[in-house]
GROMACS .gro file of N, CA, C and O in nm:
model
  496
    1UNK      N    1  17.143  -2.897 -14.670
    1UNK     CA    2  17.144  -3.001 -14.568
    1UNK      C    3  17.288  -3.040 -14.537
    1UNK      O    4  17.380  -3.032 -14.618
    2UNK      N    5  17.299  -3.084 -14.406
    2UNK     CA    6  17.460  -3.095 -14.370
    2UNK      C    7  17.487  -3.243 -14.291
    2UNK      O    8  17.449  -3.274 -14.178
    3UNK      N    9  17.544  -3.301 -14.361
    3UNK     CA   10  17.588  -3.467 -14.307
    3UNK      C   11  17.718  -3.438 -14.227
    3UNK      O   12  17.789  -3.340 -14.248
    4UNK      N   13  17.744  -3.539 -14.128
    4UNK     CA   14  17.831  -3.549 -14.041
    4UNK      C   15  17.857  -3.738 -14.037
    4UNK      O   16  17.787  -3.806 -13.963
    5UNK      N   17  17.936  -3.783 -14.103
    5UNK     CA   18  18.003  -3.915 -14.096
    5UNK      C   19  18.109  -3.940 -14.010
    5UNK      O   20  18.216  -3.883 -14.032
    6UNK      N   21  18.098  -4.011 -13.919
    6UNK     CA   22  18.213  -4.028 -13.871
    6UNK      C   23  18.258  -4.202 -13.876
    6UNK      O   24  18.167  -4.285 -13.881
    7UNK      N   25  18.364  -4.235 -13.875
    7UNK     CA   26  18.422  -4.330 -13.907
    7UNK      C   27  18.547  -4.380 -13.837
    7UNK      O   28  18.614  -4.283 -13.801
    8UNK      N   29  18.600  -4.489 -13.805
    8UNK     CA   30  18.774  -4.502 -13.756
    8UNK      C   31  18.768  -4.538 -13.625
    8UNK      O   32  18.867  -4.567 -13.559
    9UNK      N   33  18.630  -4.536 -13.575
    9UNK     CA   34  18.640  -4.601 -13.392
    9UNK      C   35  18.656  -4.804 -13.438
    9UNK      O   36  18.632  -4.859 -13.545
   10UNK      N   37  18.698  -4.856 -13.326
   10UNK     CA   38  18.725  -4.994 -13.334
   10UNK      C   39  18.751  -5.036 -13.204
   10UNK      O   40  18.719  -4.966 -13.108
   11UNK      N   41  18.805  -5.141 -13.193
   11UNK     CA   42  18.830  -5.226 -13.057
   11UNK      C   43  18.982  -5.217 -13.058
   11UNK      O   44  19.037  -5.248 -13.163
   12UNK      N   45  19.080  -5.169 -12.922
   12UNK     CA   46  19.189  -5.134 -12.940
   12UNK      C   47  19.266  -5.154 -12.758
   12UNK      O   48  19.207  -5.094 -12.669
   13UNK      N   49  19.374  -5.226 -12.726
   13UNK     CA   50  19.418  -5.218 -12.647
   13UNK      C   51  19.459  -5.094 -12.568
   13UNK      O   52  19.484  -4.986 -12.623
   14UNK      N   53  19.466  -5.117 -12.409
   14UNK     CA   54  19.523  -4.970 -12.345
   14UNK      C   55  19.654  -4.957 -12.425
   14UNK      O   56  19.714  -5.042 -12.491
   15UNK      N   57  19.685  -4.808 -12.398
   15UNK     CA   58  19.823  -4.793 -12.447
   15UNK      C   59  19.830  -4.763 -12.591
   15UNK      O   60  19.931  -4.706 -12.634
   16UNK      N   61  19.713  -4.804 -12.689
   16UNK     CA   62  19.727  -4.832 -12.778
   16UNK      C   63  19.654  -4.653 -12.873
   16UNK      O   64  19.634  -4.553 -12.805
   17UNK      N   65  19.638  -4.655 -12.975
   17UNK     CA   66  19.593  -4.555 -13.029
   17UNK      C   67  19.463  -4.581 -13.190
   17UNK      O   68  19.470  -4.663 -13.281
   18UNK      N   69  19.381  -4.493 -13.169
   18UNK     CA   70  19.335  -4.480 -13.275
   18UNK      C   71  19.276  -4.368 -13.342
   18UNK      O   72  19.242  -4.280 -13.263
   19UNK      N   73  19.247  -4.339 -13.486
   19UNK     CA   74  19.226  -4.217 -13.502
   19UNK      C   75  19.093  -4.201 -13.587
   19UNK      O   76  19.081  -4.243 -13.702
   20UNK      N   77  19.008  -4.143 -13.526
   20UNK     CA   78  18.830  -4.113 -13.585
   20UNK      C   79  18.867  -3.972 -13.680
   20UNK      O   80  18.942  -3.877 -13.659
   21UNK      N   81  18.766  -4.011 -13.810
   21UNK     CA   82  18.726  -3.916 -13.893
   21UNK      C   83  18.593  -3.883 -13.871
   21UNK      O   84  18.497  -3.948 -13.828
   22UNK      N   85  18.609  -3.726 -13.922
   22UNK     CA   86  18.466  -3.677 -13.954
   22UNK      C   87  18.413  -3.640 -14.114
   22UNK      O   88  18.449  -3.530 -14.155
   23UNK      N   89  18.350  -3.703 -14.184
   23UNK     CA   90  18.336  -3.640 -14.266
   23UNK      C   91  18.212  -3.522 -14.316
   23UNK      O   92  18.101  -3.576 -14.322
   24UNK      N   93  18.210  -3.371 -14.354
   24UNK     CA   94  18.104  -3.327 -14.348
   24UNK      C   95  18.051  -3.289 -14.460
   24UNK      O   96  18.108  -3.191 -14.508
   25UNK      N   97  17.962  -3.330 -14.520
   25UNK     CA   98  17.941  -3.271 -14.700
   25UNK      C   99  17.796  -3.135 -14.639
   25UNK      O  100  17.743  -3.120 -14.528
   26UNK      N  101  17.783  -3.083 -14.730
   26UNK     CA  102  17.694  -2.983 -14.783
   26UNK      C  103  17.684  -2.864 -14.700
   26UNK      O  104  17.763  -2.911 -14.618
   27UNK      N  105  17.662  -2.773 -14.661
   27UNK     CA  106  17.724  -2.642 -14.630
   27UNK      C  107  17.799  -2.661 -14.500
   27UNK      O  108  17.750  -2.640 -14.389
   28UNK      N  109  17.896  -2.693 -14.520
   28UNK     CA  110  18.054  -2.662 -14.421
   28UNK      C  111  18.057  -2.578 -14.417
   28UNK      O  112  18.051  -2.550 -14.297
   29UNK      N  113  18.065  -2.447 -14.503
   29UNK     CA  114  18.154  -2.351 -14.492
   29UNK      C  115  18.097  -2.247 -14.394
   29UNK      O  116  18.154  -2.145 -14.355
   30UNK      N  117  17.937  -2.304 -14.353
   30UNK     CA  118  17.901  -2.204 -14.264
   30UNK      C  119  17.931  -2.258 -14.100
   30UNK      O  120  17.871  -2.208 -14.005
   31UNK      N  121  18.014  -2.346 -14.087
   31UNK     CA  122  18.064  -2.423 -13.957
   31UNK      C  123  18.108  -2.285 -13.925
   31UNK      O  124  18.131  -2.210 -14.020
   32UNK      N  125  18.131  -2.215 -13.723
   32UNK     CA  126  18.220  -2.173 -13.725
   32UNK      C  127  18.330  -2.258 -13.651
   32UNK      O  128  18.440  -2.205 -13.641
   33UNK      N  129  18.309  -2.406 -13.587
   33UNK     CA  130  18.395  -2.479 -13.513
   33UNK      C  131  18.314  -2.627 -13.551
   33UNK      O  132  18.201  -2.647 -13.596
   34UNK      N  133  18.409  -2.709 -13.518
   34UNK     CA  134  18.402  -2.879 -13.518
   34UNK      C  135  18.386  -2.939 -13.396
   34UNK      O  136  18.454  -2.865 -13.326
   35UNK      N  137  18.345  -3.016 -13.331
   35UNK     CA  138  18.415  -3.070 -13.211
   35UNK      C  139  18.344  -3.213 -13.202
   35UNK      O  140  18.242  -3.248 -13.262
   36UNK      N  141  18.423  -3.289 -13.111
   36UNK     CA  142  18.403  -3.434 -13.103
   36UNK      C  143  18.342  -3.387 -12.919
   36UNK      O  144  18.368  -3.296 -12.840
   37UNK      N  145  18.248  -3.515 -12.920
   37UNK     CA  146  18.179  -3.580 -12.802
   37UNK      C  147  18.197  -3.686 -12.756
   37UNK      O  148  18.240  -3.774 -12.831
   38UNK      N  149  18.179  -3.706 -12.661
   38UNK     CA  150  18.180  -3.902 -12.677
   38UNK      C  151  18.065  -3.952 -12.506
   38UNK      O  152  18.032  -3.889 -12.405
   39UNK      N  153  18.047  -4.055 -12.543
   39UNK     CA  154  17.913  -4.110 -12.412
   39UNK      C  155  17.937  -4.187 -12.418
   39UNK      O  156  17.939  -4.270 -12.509
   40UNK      N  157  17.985  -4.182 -12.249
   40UNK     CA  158  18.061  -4.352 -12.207
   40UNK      C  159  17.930  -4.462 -12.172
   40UNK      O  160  17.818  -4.412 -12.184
   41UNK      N  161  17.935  -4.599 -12.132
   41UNK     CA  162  17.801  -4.670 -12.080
   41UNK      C  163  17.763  -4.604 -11.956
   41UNK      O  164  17.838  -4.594 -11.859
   42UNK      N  165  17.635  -4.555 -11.963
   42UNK     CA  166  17.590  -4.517 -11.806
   42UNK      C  167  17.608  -4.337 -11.799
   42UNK      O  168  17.535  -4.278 -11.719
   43UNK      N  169  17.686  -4.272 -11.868
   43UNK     CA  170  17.718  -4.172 -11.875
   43UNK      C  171  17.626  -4.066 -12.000
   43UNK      O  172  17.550  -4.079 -12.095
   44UNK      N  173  17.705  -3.944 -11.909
   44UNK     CA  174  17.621  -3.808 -11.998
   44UNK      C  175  17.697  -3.811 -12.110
   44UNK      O  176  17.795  -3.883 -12.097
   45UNK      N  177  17.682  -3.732 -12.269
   45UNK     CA  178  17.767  -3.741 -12.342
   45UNK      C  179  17.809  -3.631 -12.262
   45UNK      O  180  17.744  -3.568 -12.178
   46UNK      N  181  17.991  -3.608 -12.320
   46UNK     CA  182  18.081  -3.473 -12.253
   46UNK      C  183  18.168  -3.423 -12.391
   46UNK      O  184  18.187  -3.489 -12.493
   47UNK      N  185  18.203  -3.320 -12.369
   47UNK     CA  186  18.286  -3.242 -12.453
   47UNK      C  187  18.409  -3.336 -12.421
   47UNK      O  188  18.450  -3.363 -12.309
   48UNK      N  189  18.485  -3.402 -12.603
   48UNK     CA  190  18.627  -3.396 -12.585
   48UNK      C  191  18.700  -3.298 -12.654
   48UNK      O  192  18.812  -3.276 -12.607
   49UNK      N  193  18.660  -3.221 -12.773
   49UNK     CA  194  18.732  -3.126 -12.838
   49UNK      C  195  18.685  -3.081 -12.889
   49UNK      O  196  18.568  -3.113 -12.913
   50UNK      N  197  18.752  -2.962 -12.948
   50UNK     CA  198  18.705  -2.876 -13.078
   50UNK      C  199  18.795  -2.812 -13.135
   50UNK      O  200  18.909  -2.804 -13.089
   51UNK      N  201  18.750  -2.752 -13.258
   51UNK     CA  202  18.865  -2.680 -13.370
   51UNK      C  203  18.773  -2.567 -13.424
   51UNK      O  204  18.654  -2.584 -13.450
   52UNK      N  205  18.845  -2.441 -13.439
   52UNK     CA  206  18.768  -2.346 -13.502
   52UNK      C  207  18.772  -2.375 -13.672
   52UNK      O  208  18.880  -2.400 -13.725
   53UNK      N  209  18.688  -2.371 -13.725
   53UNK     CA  210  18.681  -2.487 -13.867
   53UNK      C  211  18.796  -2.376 -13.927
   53UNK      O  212  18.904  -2.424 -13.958
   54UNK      N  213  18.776  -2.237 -13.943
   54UNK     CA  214  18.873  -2.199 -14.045
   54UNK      C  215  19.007  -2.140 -13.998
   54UNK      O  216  19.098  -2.132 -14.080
   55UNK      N  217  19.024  -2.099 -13.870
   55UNK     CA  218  19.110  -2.058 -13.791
   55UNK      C  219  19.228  -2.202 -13.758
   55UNK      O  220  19.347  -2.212 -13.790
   56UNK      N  221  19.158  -2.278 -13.698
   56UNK     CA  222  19.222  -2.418 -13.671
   56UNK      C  223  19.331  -2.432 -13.516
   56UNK      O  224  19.433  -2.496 -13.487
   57UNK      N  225  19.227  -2.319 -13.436
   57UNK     CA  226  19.266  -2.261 -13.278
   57UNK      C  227  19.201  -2.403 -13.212
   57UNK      O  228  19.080  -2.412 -13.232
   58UNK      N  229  19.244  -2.482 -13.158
   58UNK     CA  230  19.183  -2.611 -13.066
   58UNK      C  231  19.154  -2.619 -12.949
   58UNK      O  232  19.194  -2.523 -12.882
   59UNK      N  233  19.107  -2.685 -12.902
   59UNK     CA  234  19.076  -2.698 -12.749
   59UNK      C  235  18.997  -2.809 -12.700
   59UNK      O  236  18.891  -2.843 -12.752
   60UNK      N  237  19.055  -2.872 -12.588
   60UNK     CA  238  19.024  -2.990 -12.521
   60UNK      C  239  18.965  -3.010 -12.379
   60UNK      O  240  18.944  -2.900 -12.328
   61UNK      N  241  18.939  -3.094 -12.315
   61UNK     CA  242  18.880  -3.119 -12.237
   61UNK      C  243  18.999  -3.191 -12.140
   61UNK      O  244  19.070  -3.284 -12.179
   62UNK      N  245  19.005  -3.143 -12.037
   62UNK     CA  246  19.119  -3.215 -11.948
   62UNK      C  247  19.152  -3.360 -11.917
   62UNK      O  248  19.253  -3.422 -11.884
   63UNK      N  249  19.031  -3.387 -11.942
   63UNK     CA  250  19.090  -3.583 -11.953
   63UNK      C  251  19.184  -3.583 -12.062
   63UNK      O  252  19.304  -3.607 -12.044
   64UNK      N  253  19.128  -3.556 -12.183
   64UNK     CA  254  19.232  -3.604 -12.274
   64UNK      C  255  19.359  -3.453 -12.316
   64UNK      O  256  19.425  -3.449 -12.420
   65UNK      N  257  19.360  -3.390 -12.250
   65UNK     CA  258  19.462  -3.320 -12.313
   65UNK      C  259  19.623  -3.316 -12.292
   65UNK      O  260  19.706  -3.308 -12.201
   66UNK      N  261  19.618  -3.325 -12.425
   66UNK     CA  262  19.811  -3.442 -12.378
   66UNK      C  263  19.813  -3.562 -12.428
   66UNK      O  264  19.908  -3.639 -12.418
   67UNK      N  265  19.668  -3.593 -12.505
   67UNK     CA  266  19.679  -3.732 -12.580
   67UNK      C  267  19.580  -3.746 -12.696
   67UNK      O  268  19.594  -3.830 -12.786
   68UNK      N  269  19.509  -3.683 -12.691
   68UNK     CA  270  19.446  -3.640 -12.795
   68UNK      C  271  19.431  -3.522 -12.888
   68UNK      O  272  19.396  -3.414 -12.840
   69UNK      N  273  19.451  -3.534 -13.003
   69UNK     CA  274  19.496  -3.423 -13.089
   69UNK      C  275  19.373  -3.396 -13.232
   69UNK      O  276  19.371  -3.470 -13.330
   70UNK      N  277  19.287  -3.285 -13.215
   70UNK     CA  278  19.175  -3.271 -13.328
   70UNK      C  279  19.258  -3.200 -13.431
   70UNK      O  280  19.350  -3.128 -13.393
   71UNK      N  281  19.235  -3.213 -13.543
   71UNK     CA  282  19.277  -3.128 -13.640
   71UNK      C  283  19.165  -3.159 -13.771
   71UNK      O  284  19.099  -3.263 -13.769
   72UNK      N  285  19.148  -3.054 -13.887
   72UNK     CA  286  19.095  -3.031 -13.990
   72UNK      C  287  19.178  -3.089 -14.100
   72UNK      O  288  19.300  -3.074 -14.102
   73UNK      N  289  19.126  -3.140 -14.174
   73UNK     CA  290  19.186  -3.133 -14.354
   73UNK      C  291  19.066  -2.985 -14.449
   73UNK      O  292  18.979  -3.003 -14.535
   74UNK      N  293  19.106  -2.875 -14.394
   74UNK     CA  294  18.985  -2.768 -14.489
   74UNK      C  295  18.933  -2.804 -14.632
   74UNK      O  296  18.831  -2.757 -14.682
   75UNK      N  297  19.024  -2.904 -14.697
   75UNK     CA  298  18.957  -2.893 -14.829
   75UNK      C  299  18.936  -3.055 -14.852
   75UNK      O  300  18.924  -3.107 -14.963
   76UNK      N  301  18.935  -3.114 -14.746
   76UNK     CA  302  18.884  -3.279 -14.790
   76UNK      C  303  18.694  -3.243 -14.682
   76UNK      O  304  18.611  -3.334 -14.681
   77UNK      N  305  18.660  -3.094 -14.603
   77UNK     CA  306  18.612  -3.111 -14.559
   77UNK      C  307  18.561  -3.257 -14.427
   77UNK      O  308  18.461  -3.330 -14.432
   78UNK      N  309  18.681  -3.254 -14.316
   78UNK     CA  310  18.702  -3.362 -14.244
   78UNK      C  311  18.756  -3.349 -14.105
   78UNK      O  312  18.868  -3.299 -14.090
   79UNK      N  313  18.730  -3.365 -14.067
   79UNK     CA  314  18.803  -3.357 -13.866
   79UNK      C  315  18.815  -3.471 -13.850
   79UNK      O  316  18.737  -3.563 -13.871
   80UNK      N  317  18.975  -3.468 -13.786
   80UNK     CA  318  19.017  -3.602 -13.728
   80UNK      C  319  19.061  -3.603 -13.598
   80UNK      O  320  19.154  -3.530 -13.567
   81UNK      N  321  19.008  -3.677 -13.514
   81UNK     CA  322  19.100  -3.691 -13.395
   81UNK      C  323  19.167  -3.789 -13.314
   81UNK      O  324  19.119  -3.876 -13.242
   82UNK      N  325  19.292  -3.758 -13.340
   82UNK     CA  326  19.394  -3.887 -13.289
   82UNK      C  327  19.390  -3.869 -13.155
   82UNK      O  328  19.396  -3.763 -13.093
   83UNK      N  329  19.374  -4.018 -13.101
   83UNK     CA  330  19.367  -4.050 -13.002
   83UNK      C  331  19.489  -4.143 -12.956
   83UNK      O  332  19.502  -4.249 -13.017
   84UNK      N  333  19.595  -4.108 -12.837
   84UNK     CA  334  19.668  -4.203 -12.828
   84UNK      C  335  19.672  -4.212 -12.629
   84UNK      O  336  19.611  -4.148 -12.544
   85UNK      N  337  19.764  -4.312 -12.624
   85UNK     CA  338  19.755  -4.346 -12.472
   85UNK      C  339  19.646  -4.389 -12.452
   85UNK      O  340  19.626  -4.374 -12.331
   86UNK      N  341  19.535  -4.450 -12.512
   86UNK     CA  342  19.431  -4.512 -12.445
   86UNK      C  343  19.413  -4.562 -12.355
   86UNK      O  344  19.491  -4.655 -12.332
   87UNK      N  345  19.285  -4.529 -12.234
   87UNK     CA  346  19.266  -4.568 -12.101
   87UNK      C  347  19.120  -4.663 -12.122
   87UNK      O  348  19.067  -4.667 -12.234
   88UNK      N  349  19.072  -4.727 -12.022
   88UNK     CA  350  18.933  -4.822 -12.054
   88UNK      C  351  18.850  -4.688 -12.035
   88UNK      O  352  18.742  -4.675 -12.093
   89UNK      N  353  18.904  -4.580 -11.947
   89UNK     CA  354  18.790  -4.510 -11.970
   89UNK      C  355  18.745  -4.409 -12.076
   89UNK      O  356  18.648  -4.333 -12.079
   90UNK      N  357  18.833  -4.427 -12.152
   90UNK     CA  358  18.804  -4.362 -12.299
   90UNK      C  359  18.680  -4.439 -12.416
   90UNK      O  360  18.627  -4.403 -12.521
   91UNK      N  361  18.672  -4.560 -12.329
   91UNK     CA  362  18.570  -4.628 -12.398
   91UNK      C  363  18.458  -4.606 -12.403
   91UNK      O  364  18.394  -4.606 -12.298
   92UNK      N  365  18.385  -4.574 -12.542
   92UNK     CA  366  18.268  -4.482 -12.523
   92UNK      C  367  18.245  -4.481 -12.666
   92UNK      O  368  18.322  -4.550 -12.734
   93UNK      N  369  18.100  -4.378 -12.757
   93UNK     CA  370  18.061  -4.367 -12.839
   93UNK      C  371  18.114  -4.215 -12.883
   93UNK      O  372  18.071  -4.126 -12.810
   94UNK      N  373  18.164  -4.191 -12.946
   94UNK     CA  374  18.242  -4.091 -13.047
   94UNK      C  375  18.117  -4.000 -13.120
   94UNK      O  376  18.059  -4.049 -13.218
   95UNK      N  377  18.088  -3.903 -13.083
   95UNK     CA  378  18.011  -3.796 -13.171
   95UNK      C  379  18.084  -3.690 -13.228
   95UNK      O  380  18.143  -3.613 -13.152
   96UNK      N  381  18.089  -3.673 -13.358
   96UNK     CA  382  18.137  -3.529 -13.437
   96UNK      C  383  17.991  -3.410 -13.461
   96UNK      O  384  17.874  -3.435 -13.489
   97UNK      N  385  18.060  -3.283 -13.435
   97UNK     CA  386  17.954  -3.199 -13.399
   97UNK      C  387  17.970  -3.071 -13.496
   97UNK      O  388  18.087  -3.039 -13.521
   98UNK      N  389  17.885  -3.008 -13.542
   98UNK     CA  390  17.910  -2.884 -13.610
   98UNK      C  391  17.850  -2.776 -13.549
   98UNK      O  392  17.751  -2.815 -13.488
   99UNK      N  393  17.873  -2.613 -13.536
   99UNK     CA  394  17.873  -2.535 -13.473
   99UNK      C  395  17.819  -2.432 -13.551
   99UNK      O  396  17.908  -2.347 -13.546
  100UNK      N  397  17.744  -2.394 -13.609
  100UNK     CA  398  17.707  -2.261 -13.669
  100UNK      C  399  17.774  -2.121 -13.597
  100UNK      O  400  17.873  -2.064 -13.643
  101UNK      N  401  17.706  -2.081 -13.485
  101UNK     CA  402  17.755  -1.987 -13.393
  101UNK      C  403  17.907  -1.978 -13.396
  101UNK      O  404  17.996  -2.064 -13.395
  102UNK      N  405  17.906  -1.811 -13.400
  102UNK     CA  406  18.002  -1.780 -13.288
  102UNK      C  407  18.105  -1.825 -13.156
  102UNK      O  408  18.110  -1.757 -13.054
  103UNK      N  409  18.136  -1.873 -13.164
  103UNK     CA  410  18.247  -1.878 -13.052
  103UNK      C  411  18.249  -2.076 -13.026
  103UNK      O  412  18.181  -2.163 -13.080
  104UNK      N  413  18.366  -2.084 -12.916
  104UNK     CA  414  18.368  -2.227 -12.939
  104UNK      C  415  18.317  -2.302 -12.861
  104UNK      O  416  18.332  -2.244 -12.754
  105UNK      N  417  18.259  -2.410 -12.839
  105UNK     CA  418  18.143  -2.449 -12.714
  105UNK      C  419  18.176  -2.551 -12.689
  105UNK      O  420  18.192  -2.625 -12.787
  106UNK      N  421  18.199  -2.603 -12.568
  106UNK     CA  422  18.164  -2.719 -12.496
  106UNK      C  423  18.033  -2.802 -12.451
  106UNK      O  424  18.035  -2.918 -12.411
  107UNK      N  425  17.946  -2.740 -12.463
  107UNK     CA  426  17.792  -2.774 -12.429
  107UNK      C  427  17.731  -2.840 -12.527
  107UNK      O  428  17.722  -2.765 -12.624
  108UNK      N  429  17.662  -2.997 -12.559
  108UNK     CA  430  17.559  -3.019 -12.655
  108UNK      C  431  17.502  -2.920 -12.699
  108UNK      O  432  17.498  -2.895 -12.820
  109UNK      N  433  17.450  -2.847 -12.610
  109UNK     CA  434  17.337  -2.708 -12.692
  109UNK      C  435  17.412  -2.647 -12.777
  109UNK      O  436  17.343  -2.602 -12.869
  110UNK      N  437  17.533  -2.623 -12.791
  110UNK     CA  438  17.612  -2.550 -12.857
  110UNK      C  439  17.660  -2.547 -13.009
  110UNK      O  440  17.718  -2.467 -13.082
  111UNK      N  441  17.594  -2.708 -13.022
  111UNK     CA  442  17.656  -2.762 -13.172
  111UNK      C  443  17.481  -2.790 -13.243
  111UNK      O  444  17.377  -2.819 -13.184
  112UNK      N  445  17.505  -2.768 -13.380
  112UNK     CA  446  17.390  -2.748 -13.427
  112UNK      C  447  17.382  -2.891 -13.523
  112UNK      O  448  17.266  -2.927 -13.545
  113UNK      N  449  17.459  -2.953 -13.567
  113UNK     CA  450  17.479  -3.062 -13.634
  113UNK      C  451  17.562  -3.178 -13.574
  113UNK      O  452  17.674  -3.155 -13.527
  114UNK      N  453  17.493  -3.341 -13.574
  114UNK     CA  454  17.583  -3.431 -13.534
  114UNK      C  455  17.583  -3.516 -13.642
  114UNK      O  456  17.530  -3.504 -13.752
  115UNK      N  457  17.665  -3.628 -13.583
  115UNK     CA  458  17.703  -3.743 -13.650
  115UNK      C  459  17.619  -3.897 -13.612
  115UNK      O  460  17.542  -3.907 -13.516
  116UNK      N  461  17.638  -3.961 -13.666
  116UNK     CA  462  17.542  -4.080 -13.600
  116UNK      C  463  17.665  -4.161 -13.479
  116UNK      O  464  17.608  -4.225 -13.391
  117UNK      N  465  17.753  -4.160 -13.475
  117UNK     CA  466  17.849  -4.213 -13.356
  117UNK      C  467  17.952  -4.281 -13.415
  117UNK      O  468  17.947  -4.324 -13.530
  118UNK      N  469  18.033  -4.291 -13.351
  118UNK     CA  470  18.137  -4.442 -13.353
  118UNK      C  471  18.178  -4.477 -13.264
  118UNK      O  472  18.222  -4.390 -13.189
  119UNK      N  473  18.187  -4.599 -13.225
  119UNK     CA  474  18.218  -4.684 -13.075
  119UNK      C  475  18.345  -4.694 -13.107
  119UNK      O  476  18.403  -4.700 -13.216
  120UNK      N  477  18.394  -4.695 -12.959
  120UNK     CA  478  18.547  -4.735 -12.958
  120UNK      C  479  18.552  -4.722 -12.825
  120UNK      O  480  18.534  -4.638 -12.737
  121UNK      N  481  18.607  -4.927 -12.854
  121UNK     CA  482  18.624  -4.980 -12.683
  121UNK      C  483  18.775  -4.978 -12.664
  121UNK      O  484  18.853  -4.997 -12.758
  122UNK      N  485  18.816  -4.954 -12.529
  122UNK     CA  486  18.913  -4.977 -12.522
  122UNK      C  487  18.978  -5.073 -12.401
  122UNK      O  488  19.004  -5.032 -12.288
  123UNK      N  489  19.001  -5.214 -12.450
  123UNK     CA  490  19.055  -5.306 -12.301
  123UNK      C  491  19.156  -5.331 -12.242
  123UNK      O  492  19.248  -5.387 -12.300
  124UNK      N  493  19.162  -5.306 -12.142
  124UNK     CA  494  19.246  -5.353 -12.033
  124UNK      C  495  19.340  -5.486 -11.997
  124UNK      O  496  19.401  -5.491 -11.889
   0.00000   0.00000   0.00000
């Protein structure tokens, strides 16, 4: 069985920065990528990133790229992603995702494991 914790969203001024963990216990090692989601109010969830879990090749989503940065700890089993330059429209619910498959995905369908969320507002 495979848990996905995520943790580190909060209430945070524009401009300002914060940085969400993932934590994943029990078979990680068959991840082949990580990636964060997030669902704004009113909105679809959308792809913000991903990391190939053992490679550690990244990739983002054009809103945030240039201010947000995913990276792995491989042996604390953990994805983090710093978030800086905060906009109000970054305000939203934070999902960490795990990937069994092959290759790296942007699509909900794509990730086989989530997290229960973390909010993080950001005001103006």
């Amino acid at each position: 069985q495979v848990q996905l914790v995520e943790s580190g969203g909060g209430l945070v001024q524009a401009g300002g920065s914060l940085r969400l963990s993932c934590a994943a216990s029990g078979r990680t090692f068959s991840f082949y990528a990580m990636g964060w989601f997030r669902q704004g109010p009113g909105k679809e969830r959308e792809f913000v990133a991903a990391i190939h879990w053992s490679g550690g090749s990244t990739y983002y989503a054009d809103s945030v790229n240039g201010r947000f940065t995913i990276s792995r700890d491989y042996a604390k089993n953990t994805v983090y992603l710093q978030m800086n330059s905060l906009k109000s429209e970054d305000t939203a619910v934070y999902y960490c995702a795990g990937k069994l498959r092959i290759g790296i995905g942007v699509g909900q369908n794509d990730y086989d494991y989530w997290g229960q969320g973390t909010q993080v507002t950001v005001s103006s």
